Tab-separated table of C-alpha atoms in Angstrom:
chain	number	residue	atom	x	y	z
L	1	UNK	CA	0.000	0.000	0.000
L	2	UNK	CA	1.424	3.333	-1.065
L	3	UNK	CA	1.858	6.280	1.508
L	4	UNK	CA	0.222	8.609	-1.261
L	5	UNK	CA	-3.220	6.224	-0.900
L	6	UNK	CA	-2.647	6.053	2.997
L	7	UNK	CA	-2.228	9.806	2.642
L	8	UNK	CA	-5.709	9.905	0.618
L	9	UNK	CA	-7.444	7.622	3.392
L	10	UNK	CA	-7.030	10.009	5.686
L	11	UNK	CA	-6.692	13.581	4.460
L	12	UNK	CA	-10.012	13.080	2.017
L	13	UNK	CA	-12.371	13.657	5.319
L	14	UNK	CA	-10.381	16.544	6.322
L	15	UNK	CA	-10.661	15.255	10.041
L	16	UNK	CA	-6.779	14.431	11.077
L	17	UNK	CA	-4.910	17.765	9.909
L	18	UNK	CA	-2.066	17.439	11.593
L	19	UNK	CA	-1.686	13.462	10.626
L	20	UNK	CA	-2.673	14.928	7.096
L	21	UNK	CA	0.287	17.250	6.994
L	22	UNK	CA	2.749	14.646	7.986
L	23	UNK	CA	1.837	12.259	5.725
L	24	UNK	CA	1.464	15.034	2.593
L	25	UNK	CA	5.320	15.303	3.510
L	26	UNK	CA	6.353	11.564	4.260
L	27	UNK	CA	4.428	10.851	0.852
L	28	UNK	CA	6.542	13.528	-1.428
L	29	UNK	CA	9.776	12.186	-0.010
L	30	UNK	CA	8.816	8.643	-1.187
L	31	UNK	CA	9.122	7.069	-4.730
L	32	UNK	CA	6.883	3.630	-4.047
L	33	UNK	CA	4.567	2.854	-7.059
L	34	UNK	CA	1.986	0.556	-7.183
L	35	UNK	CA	2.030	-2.687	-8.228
L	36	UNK	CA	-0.219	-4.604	-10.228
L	37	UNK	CA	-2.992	-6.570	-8.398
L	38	UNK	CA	-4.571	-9.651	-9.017
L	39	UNK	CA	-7.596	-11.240	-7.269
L	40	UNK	CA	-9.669	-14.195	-8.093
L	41	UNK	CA	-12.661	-16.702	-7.156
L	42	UNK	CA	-12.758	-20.071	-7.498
L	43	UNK	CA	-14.749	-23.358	-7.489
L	44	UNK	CA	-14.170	-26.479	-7.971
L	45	UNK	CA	-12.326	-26.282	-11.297
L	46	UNK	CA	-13.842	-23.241	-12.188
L	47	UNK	CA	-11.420	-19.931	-11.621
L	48	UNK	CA	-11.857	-16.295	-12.434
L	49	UNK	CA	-9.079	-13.940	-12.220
L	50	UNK	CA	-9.432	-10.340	-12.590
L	51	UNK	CA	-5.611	-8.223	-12.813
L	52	UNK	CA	-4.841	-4.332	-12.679
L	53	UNK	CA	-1.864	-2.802	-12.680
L	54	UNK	CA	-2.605	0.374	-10.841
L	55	UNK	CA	-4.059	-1.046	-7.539
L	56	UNK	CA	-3.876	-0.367	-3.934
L	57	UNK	CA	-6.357	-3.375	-3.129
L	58	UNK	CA	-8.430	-5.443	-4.511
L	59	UNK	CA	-11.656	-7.651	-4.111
L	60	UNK	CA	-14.659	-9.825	-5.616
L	61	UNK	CA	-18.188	-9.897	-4.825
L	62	UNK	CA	-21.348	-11.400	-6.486
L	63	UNK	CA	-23.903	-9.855	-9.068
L	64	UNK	CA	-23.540	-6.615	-10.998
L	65	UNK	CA	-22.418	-3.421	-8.322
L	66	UNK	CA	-24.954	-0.695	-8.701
L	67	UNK	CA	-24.954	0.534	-5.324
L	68	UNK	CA	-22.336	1.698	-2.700
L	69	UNK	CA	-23.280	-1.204	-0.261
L	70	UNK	CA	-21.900	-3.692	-3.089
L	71	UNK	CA	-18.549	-1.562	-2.680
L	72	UNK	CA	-18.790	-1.468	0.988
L	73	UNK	CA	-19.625	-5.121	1.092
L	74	UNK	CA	-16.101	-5.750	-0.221
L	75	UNK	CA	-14.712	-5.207	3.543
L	76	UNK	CA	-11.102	-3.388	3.959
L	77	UNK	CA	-10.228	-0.099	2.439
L	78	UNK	CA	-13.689	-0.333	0.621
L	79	UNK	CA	-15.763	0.221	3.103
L	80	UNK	CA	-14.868	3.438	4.733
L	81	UNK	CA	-16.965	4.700	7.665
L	82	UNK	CA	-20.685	5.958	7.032
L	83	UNK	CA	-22.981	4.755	4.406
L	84	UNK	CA	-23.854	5.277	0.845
L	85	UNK	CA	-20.268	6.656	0.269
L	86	UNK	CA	-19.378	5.813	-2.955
L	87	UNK	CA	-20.708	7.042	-5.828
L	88	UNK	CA	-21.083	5.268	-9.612
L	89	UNK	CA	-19.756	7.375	-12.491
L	90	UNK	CA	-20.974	5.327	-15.248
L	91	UNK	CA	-20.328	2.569	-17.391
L	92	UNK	CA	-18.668	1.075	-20.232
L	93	UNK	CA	-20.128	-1.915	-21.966
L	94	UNK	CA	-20.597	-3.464	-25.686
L	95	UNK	CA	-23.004	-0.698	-26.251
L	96	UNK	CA	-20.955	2.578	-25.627
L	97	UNK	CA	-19.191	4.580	-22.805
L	98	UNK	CA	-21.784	6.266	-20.644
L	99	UNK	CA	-19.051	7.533	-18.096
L	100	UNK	CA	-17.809	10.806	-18.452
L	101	UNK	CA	-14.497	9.748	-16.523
L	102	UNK	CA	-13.672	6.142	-17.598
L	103	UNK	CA	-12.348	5.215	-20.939
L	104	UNK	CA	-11.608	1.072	-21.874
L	105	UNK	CA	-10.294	-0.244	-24.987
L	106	UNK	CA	-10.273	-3.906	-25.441
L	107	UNK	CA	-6.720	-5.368	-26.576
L	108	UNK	CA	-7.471	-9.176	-26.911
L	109	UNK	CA	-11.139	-10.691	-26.888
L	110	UNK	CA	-14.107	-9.423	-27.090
L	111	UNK	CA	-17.010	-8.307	-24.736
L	112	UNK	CA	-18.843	-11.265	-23.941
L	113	UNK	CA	-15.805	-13.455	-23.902
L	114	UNK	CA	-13.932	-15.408	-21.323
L	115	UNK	CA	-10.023	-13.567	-22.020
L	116	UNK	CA	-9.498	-10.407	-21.827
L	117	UNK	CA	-6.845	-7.722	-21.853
L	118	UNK	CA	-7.633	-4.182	-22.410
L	119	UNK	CA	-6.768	-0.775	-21.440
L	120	UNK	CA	-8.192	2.040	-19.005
L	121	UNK	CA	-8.065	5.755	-18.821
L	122	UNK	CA	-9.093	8.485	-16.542
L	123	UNK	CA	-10.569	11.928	-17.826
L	124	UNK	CA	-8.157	14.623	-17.079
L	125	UNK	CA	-9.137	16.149	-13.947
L	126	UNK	CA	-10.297	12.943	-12.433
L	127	UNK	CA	-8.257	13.792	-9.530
L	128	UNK	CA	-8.575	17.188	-9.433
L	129	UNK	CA	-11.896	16.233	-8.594
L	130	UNK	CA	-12.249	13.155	-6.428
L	131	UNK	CA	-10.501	11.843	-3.576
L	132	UNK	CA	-10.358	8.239	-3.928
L	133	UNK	CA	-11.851	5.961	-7.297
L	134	UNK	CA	-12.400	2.048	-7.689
L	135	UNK	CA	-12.237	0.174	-11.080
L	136	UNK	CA	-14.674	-2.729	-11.587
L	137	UNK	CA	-15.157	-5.406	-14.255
L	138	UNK	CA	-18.580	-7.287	-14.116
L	139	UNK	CA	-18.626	-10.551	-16.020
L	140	UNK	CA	-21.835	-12.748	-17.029
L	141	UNK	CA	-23.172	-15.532	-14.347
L	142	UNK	CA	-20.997	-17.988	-14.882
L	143	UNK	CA	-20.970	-21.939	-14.095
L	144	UNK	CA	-21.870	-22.290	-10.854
L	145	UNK	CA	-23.378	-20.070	-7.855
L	146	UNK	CA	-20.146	-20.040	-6.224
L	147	UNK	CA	-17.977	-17.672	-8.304
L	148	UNK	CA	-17.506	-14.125	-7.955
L	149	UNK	CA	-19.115	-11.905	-10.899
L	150	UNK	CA	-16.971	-8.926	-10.217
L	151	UNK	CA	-14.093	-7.660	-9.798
L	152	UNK	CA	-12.877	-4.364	-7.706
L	153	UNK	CA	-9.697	-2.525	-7.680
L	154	UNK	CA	-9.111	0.867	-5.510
L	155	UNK	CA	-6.984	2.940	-7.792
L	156	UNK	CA	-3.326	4.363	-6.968
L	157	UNK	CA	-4.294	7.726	-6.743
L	158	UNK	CA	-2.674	10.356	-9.533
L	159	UNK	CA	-2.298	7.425	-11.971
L	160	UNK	CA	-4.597	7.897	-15.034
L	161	UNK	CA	-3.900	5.040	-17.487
L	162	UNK	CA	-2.971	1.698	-17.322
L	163	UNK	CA	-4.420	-2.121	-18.471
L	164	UNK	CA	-5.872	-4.787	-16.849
L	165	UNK	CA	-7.139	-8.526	-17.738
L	166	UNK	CA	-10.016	-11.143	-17.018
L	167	UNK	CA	-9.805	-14.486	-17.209
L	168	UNK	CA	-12.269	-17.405	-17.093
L	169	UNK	CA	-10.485	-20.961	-16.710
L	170	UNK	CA	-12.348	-24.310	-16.317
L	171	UNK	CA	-15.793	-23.366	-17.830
L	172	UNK	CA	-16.727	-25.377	-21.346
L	173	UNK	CA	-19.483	-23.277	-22.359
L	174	UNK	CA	-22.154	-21.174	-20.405
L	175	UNK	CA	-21.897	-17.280	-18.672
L	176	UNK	CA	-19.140	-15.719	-17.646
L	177	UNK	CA	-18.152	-13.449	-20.587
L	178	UNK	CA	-17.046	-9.746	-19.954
L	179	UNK	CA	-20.104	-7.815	-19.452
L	180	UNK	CA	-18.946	-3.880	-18.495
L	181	UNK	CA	-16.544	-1.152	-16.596
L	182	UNK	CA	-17.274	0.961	-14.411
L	183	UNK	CA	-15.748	3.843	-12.198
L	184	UNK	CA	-16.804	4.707	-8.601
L	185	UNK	CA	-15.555	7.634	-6.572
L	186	UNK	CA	-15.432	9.233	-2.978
L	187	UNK	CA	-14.167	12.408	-1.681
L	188	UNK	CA	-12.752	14.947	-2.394
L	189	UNK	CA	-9.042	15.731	-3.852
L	190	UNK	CA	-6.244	17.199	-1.236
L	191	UNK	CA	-5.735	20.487	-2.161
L	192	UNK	CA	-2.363	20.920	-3.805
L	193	UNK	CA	-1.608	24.215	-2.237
L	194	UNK	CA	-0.112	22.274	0.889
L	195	UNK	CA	3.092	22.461	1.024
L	196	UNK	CA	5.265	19.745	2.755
L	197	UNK	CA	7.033	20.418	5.649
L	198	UNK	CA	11.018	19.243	5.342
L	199	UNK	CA	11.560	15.954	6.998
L	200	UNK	CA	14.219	13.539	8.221
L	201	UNK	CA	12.853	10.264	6.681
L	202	UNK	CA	9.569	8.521	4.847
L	203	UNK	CA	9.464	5.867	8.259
L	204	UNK	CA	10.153	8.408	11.311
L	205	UNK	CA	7.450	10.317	9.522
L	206	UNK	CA	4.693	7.544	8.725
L	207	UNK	CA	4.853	6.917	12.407
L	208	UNK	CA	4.574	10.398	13.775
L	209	UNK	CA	1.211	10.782	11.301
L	210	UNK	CA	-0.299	7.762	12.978
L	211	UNK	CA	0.765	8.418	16.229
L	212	UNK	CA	-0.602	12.255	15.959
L	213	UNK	CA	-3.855	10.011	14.212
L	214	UNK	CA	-3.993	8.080	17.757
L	215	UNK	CA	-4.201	10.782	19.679
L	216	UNK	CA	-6.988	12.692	17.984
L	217	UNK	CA	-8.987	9.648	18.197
L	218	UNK	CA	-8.326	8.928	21.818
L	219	UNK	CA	-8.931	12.391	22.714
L	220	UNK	CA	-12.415	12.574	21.281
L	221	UNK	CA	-14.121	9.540	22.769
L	222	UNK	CA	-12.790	11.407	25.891
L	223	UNK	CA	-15.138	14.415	24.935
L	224	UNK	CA	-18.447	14.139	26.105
L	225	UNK	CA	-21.347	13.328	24.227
């Protein structure tokens, strides 16, 4: 996990400032990059494997996500505190692109098949705009009850293009082909006025931000109600 996506986490809500500040700093001194991600469901012989190469997590879930409790349902990073927090920006499917923020181009395959590699893209701005985004690939029902029909990826934020892959092992026939895209965001961008403050090392500062963090917490479930 990157400090720049730790540093989005917590500076989004605007709650921490002073953990915020440390962590604006710790994150400019660091050059980690993402990784790409890969998460899958199987059964039986049956495996689906969904890959991104931009990703700070990842996770499955079941049906097609059209509400924020199927993002929040994921667990982890996804479901941050409140309800209703994430927000669907559209979709991209066989039919068109009705997302004014997400872009894919297929590579290899086709929608409706089983193999896929293609390409994403944010509109510029994307992160001028929003604090945090997730990536998700639906695919048809496929072969049994048990598999995942989704995929979920929470974006490295600042990174606007990339690819990613699905792939659909064990099935002869039936669902399961790619069915669409789609972007979800939260929050709102840290504003790029803040300037970091010098500091002696990424570490010594990652745990002064959480430590400050601690404190702020513990201090108001001292307050009274």
């Amino acid at each position: 996990m990157t400090l720049k996506f730790v540093r989005s986490l917590i500076c989004r809500t605007g709650h921490l400032p002073a953990a915020c500040l440390v962590l604006l700093a710790a994150s400019a001194a660091s050059n980690t990059f993402a990784s790409p991600m890969t998460c899958e469901s199987s059964s039986g012989s049956f495996t689906r494997e969904w890959s991104f190469d931009s990703a700070e997590a990842c996770g499955t879930g079941k049906g097609n996500p059209n509400s924020s409790a199927d993002i929040e349902g994921l667990g982890g990073v996804f479901d941050l505190p409140g309800s209703g927090v994430w927000t669907k920006r559209g979709d991209v499917t066989d039919n068109g692109d009705d997302s004014d923020w997400l872009n894919v181009s297929l590579t290899s395959g086709n929608w409706g098949d089983k193999d896929i590699e293609a390409t994403w893209t944010l509109a510029a701005g994307f992160w001028d705009t929003f604090g945090l985004g997730v990536f998700t690939v639906h695919v048809g029902h496929g072969p049994t009850d048990n598999l995942s029909d989704f995929g979920a990826f929470m974006i490295t934020p600042g990174e606007y293009n990339g690819t990613w892959q699905f792939s659909q092992t064990g099935a002869q026939g039936g669902g399961g082909g790619l069915s669409n895209a789609g972007i979800w965001t939260t929050g709102v961008p840290i504003d790029p006025r803040e300037q970091p403050i010098p500091n002696p090392g990424v570490p010594a500062l990652m745990a002064l931000g959480l430590l400050l963090m601690a404190r702020q917490l513990r201090r108001r479930r001292r307050m009274p109600g």
